[in-house]
Amino acid sequence: MDAREAARLLKGVRAAALAGDRPPAAPRPEIAESWRRMLAGGVHPDRDARSRMLSAAETEERRHVSPLRAVLPVLREGLLPALDEALHIMVVADAEGRLLWREGHSSILRKADRLGFAVGADWDEAVVGTNGVGTALVARRPVQVFSAEHFVSSHHDWTCAGAPVRDPRDGRLLGVVDVSGPLATMHPATLAWVSSVARLAERELRVRHLESLERLRAVAAPLLARLPGRALAVDAHGWTAAVTGLAPVDRIPLPKSFGPGRVWVPQLGDCAVEPLPGGWLLRIAQERPEPGATRVVLDLSRARSWSATVYGAAGSWSQELSPRHAELLFLLAESPRGRSAAELSEELFGDPTRTVTVRAEMSRVRRNLAGVLTHRPYRFAEDVEVEVIRPEDPAGLLPHSTAPAVIRARLGHRGRGMIP
């Protein structure tokens, strides 16, 4: 059966399903399930509903925090070389169905624009009906949607195949990679192709995870060697990097309310928890846990070689800082009483509305420095001594930064500062 004949048959199947009649052929199970959801949810079968498009700034913020950003090279390498010839486009959406990246044949991109299949659009199934992005997110498995299998009739001239991408560390759904094109471009092997590339992306995420565990192990091993008793280092998802005094395990389930201090961990019992770069140090069943971090030295004296060194009972460790994290920690060191996300946004960007970016970056900072940073508002803990080492020349303070607060600091402060 060619594509046009298949499309005519599917239109008859859809019409019968909408009318409650017996269809000329049974729809595929995943399509039938989606149609039932659409009918129950009141999605109009002939009216193309559109939700608010994300602004360019909102889209960029979502791109910045999306884990799929790291695997874009894998997706592009696996899909883009064949897209021009196949007259398809590649779309990458987040776990909410928002389209974040879109690439492919220019003429198909223009057709997709007319359909609303554009960066920033919401292709959640409940908004636009059965489709390769939204339905794959609901079904949590690869889905191909051909012509009138789309619930909304305005999409019948299209075919699409979407495959979910999961975080290999915890199985969390990260989003969907989808290949779409006009009806005539349909090929039965497209779904297998897209699914294979999605698995390659997950493999890349797994490799990156193993590399992060190696980095955590390099930091944790010297600390564990000096500790008496039982202890282990785990990443943010509980995957074990190093142990001492007990048999190694692959992963420790961490409680939802997990952070620095005294924490009861189901598999281990009572633990004293301290942050490490990329994870946590857990010391088990110590009746009198030694105090955690007591001092932080923020070294901003050398351009593009910024660091935070944390001193505690188990010794000290250092974390290299990205330009953005160096800015944030400097602003917090200058503000002992703390700053809200809106205040940090104003100090960084001159715009108090960019709180999504600030919260995302602070979440990353606190993964490593949770023992010395608190939130609501964001600030250094009261019992932690903070030393800021500035460059001798005030103009050399974070020279990359255009943050208004940093610019003011270059003009008004010199030398070194100590903040209790």
PDB file of N, CA, C and O in Angstrom, residues 21-58:
ATOM      1  N   ASP A  21     -18.473   4.585  15.024  1.00  0.00           N
ATOM      2  CA  ASP A  21     -18.835   3.485  14.134  1.00  0.00           C
ATOM      3  C   ASP A  21     -17.721   2.450  14.085  1.00  0.00           C
ATOM      4  O   ASP A  21     -16.611   2.676  14.578  1.00  0.00           O
ATOM      5  N   ARG A  22     -18.014   1.342  13.437  1.00  0.00           N
ATOM      6  CA  ARG A  22     -16.996   0.301  13.263  1.00  0.00           C
ATOM      7  C   ARG A  22     -16.032   0.727  12.164  1.00  0.00           C
ATOM      8  O   ARG A  22     -16.449   0.996  11.034  1.00  0.00           O
ATOM      9  N   PRO A  23     -14.733   0.788  12.445  1.00  0.00           N
ATOM     10  CA  PRO A  23     -13.775   1.284  11.442  1.00  0.00           C
ATOM     11  C   PRO A  23     -13.476   0.223  10.389  1.00  0.00           C
ATOM     12  O   PRO A  23     -13.626  -0.978  10.642  1.00  0.00           O
ATOM     13  N   PRO A  24     -13.040   0.653   9.198  1.00  0.00           N
ATOM     14  CA  PRO A  24     -12.657  -0.309   8.152  1.00  0.00           C
ATOM     15  C   PRO A  24     -11.414  -1.112   8.517  1.00  0.00           C
ATOM     16  O   PRO A  24     -11.169  -2.172   7.949  1.00  0.00           O
ATOM     17  N   ALA A  25     -10.630  -0.627   9.424  1.00  0.00           N
ATOM     18  CA  ALA A  25      -9.453  -1.340   9.932  1.00  0.00           C
ATOM     19  C   ALA A  25      -9.183  -0.820  11.336  1.00  0.00           C
ATOM     20  O   ALA A  25      -9.524   0.326  11.670  1.00  0.00           O
ATOM     21  N   ALA A  26      -8.601  -1.657  12.170  1.00  0.00           N
ATOM     22  CA  ALA A  26      -8.323  -1.242  13.555  1.00  0.00           C
ATOM     23  C   ALA A  26      -7.104  -0.321  13.595  1.00  0.00           C
ATOM     24  O   ALA A  26      -6.076  -0.624  12.977  1.00  0.00           O
ATOM     25  N   PRO A  27      -7.206   0.794  14.299  1.00  0.00           N
ATOM     26  CA  PRO A  27      -6.008   1.635  14.469  1.00  0.00           C
ATOM     27  C   PRO A  27      -4.968   0.914  15.313  1.00  0.00           C
ATOM     28  O   PRO A  27      -5.296   0.022  16.095  1.00  0.00           O
ATOM     29  N   ARG A  28      -3.709   1.278  15.130  1.00  0.00           N
ATOM     30  CA  ARG A  28      -2.654   0.666  15.940  1.00  0.00           C
ATOM     31  C   ARG A  28      -2.908   0.968  17.419  1.00  0.00           C
ATOM     32  O   ARG A  28      -3.445   2.026  17.753  1.00  0.00           O
ATOM     33  N   PRO A  29      -2.550   0.045  18.318  1.00  0.00           N
ATOM     34  CA  PRO A  29      -2.909   0.220  19.736  1.00  0.00           C
ATOM     35  C   PRO A  29      -2.481   1.552  20.329  1.00  0.00           C
ATOM     36  O   PRO A  29      -3.250   2.195  21.050  1.00  0.00           O
ATOM     37  N   GLU A  30      -1.239   2.005  20.040  1.00  0.00           N
ATOM     38  CA  GLU A  30      -0.783   3.257  20.634  1.00  0.00           C
ATOM     39  C   GLU A  30      -1.560   4.457  20.091  1.00  0.00           C
ATOM     40  O   GLU A  30      -1.780   5.448  20.796  1.00  0.00           O
ATOM     41  N   ILE A  31      -2.014   4.363  18.820  1.00  0.00           N
ATOM     42  CA  ILE A  31      -2.819   5.435  18.242  1.00  0.00           C
ATOM     43  C   ILE A  31      -4.227   5.409  18.833  1.00  0.00           C
ATOM     44  O   ILE A  31      -4.785   6.456  19.181  1.00  0.00           O
ATOM     45  N   ALA A  32      -4.800   4.218  18.968  1.00  0.00           N
ATOM     46  CA  ALA A  32      -6.138   4.101  19.565  1.00  0.00           C
ATOM     47  C   ALA A  32      -6.149   4.644  20.989  1.00  0.00           C
ATOM     48  O   ALA A  32      -7.096   5.346  21.401  1.00  0.00           O
ATOM     49  N   GLU A  33      -5.102   4.334  21.753  1.00  0.00           N
ATOM     50  CA  GLU A  33      -5.017   4.836  23.129  1.00  0.00           C
ATOM     51  C   GLU A  33      -4.957   6.364  23.138  1.00  0.00           C
ATOM     52  O   GLU A  33      -5.599   7.024  23.965  1.00  0.00           O
ATOM     53  N   SER A  34      -4.160   6.930  22.219  1.00  0.00           N
ATOM     54  CA  SER A  34      -4.048   8.385  22.154  1.00  0.00           C
ATOM     55  C   SER A  34      -5.373   9.017  21.763  1.00  0.00           C
ATOM     56  O   SER A  34      -5.787  10.023  22.354  1.00  0.00           O
ATOM     57  N   TRP A  35      -6.078   8.452  20.769  1.00  0.00           N
ATOM     58  CA  TRP A  35      -7.373   9.003  20.356  1.00  0.00           C
ATOM     59  C   TRP A  35      -8.360   8.999  21.521  1.00  0.00           C
ATOM     60  O   TRP A  35      -9.121   9.945  21.690  1.00  0.00           O
ATOM     61  N   ARG A  36      -8.335   7.933  22.319  1.00  0.00           N
ATOM     62  CA  ARG A  36      -9.241   7.894  23.474  1.00  0.00           C
ATOM     63  C   ARG A  36      -8.915   9.020  24.445  1.00  0.00           C
ATOM     64  O   ARG A  36      -9.827   9.647  25.018  1.00  0.00           O
ATOM     65  N   ARG A  37      -7.628   9.280  24.636  1.00  0.00           N
ATOM     66  CA  ARG A  37      -7.254  10.390  25.513  1.00  0.00           C
ATOM     67  C   ARG A  37      -7.731  11.720  24.941  1.00  0.00           C
ATOM     68  O   ARG A  37      -8.178  12.611  25.668  1.00  0.00           O
ATOM     69  N   MET A  38      -7.616  11.884  23.620  1.00  0.00           N
ATOM     70  CA  MET A  38      -8.027  13.132  22.995  1.00  0.00           C
ATOM     71  C   MET A  38      -9.535  13.347  23.136  1.00  0.00           C
ATOM     72  O   MET A  38     -10.003  14.455  23.431  1.00  0.00           O
ATOM     73  N   LEU A  39     -10.325  12.295  22.910  1.00  0.00           N
ATOM     74  CA  LEU A  39     -11.772  12.403  23.032  1.00  0.00           C
ATOM     75  C   LEU A  39     -12.174  12.709  24.471  1.00  0.00           C
ATOM     76  O   LEU A  39     -13.054  13.539  24.724  1.00  0.00           O
ATOM     77  N   ALA A  40     -11.504  12.053  25.418  1.00  0.00           N
ATOM     78  CA  ALA A  40     -11.822  12.294  26.827  1.00  0.00           C
ATOM     79  C   ALA A  40     -11.407  13.692  27.262  1.00  0.00           C
ATOM     80  O   ALA A  40     -12.049  14.308  28.119  1.00  0.00           O
ATOM     81  N   GLY A  41     -10.331  14.209  26.659  1.00  0.00           N
ATOM     82  CA  GLY A  41      -9.827  15.522  27.050  1.00  0.00           C
ATOM     83  C   GLY A  41     -10.458  16.675  26.307  1.00  0.00           C
ATOM     84  O   GLY A  41     -10.149  17.840  26.590  1.00  0.00           O
ATOM     85  N   GLY A  42     -11.307  16.404  25.330  1.00  0.00           N
ATOM     86  CA  GLY A  42     -11.997  17.470  24.615  1.00  0.00           C
ATOM     87  C   GLY A  42     -11.166  18.167  23.558  1.00  0.00           C
ATOM     88  O   GLY A  42     -11.496  19.297  23.165  1.00  0.00           O
ATOM     89  N   VAL A  43     -10.116  17.530  23.055  1.00  0.00           N
ATOM     90  CA  VAL A  43      -9.326  18.135  21.972  1.00  0.00           C
ATOM     91  C   VAL A  43     -10.176  18.155  20.704  1.00  0.00           C
ATOM     92  O   VAL A  43     -10.773  17.146  20.322  1.00  0.00           O
ATOM     93  N   HIS A  44     -10.244  19.291  20.050  1.00  0.00           N
ATOM     94  CA  HIS A  44     -11.079  19.429  18.849  1.00  0.00           C
ATOM     95  C   HIS A  44     -10.396  18.724  17.673  1.00  0.00           C
ATOM     96  O   HIS A  44      -9.237  19.002  17.367  1.00  0.00           O
ATOM     97  N   PRO A  45     -11.096  17.819  16.982  1.00  0.00           N
ATOM     98  CA  PRO A  45     -10.445  17.052  15.906  1.00  0.00           C
ATOM     99  C   PRO A  45     -10.151  17.857  14.644  1.00  0.00           C
ATOM    100  O   PRO A  45      -9.357  17.415  13.810  1.00  0.00           O
ATOM    101  N   ASP A  46     -10.767  19.024  14.486  1.00  0.00           N
ATOM    102  CA  ASP A  46     -10.576  19.789  13.249  1.00  0.00           C
ATOM    103  C   ASP A  46     -10.141  21.222  13.502  1.00  0.00           C
ATOM    104  O   ASP A  46     -10.140  22.034  12.588  1.00  0.00           O
ATOM    105  N   ARG A  47      -9.754  21.520  14.724  1.00  0.00           N
ATOM    106  CA  ARG A  47      -9.317  22.872  15.039  1.00  0.00           C
ATOM    107  C   ARG A  47      -7.934  22.800  15.660  1.00  0.00           C
ATOM    108  O   ARG A  47      -7.750  22.158  16.693  1.00  0.00           O
ATOM    109  N   ASP A  48      -7.000  23.441  15.027  1.00  0.00           N
ATOM    110  CA  ASP A  48      -5.602  23.383  15.466  1.00  0.00           C
ATOM    111  C   ASP A  48      -5.394  24.347  16.626  1.00  0.00           C
ATOM    112  O   ASP A  48      -5.232  25.551  16.442  1.00  0.00           O
ATOM    113  N   ALA A  49      -5.432  23.817  17.847  1.00  0.00           N
ATOM    114  CA  ALA A  49      -5.229  24.666  19.032  1.00  0.00           C
ATOM    115  C   ALA A  49      -3.757  25.031  19.152  1.00  0.00           C
ATOM    116  O   ALA A  49      -2.871  24.239  18.848  1.00  0.00           O
ATOM    117  N   ARG A  50      -3.507  26.250  19.594  1.00  0.00           N
ATOM    118  CA  ARG A  50      -2.127  26.703  19.807  1.00  0.00           C
ATOM    119  C   ARG A  50      -2.008  27.304  21.200  1.00  0.00           C
ATOM    120  O   ARG A  50      -2.871  28.066  21.623  1.00  0.00           O
ATOM    121  N   SER A  51      -0.959  26.954  21.893  1.00  0.00           N
ATOM    122  CA  SER A  51      -0.701  27.587  23.175  1.00  0.00           C
ATOM    123  C   SER A  51       0.311  28.714  22.963  1.00  0.00           C
ATOM    124  O   SER A  51       0.840  28.895  21.866  1.00  0.00           O
ATOM    125  N   ARG A  52       0.587  29.451  24.010  1.00  0.00           N
ATOM    126  CA  ARG A  52       1.525  30.573  23.902  1.00  0.00           C
ATOM    127  C   ARG A  52       2.914  30.083  23.554  1.00  0.00           C
ATOM    128  O   ARG A  52       3.432  29.145  24.162  1.00  0.00           O
ATOM    129  N   MET A  53       3.505  30.720  22.557  1.00  0.00           N
ATOM    130  CA  MET A  53       4.895  30.409  22.202  1.00  0.00           C
ATOM    131  C   MET A  53       5.824  30.954  23.273  1.00  0.00           C
ATOM    132  O   MET A  53       5.585  32.012  23.850  1.00  0.00           O
ATOM    133  N   LEU A  54       6.898  30.215  23.543  1.00  0.00           N
ATOM    134  CA  LEU A  54       7.929  30.742  24.426  1.00  0.00           C
ATOM    135  C   LEU A  54       8.631  31.908  23.747  1.00  0.00           C
ATOM    136  O   LEU A  54       8.839  31.901  22.534  1.00  0.00           O
ATOM    137  N   SER A  55       8.998  32.895  24.529  1.00  0.00           N
ATOM    138  CA  SER A  55       9.813  33.976  23.986  1.00  0.00           C
ATOM    139  C   SER A  55      11.220  33.456  23.713  1.00  0.00           C
ATOM    140  O   SER A  55      11.599  32.371  24.163  1.00  0.00           O
ATOM    141  N   ALA A  56      11.983  34.235  22.978  1.00  0.00           N
ATOM    142  CA  ALA A  56      13.367  33.839  22.688  1.00  0.00           C
ATOM    143  C   ALA A  56      14.160  33.668  23.980  1.00  0.00           C
ATOM    144  O   ALA A  56      14.957  32.726  24.117  1.00  0.00           O
ATOM    145  N   ALA A  57      13.935  34.553  24.961  1.00  0.00           N
ATOM    146  CA  ALA A  57      14.662  34.448  26.231  1.00  0.00           C
ATOM    147  C   ALA A  57      14.248  33.200  27.004  1.00  0.00           C
ATOM    148  O   ALA A  57      15.085  32.499  27.573  1.00  0.00           O
ATOM    149  N   GLU A  58      12.932  32.908  27.021  1.00  0.00           N
ATOM    150  CA  GLU A  58      12.451  31.717  27.727  1.00  0.00           C
ATOM    151  C   GLU A  58      12.986  30.444  27.074  1.00  0.00           C
ATOM    152  O   GLU A  58      13.371  29.495  27.757  1.00  0.00           O
TER     153      GLU A  58
END
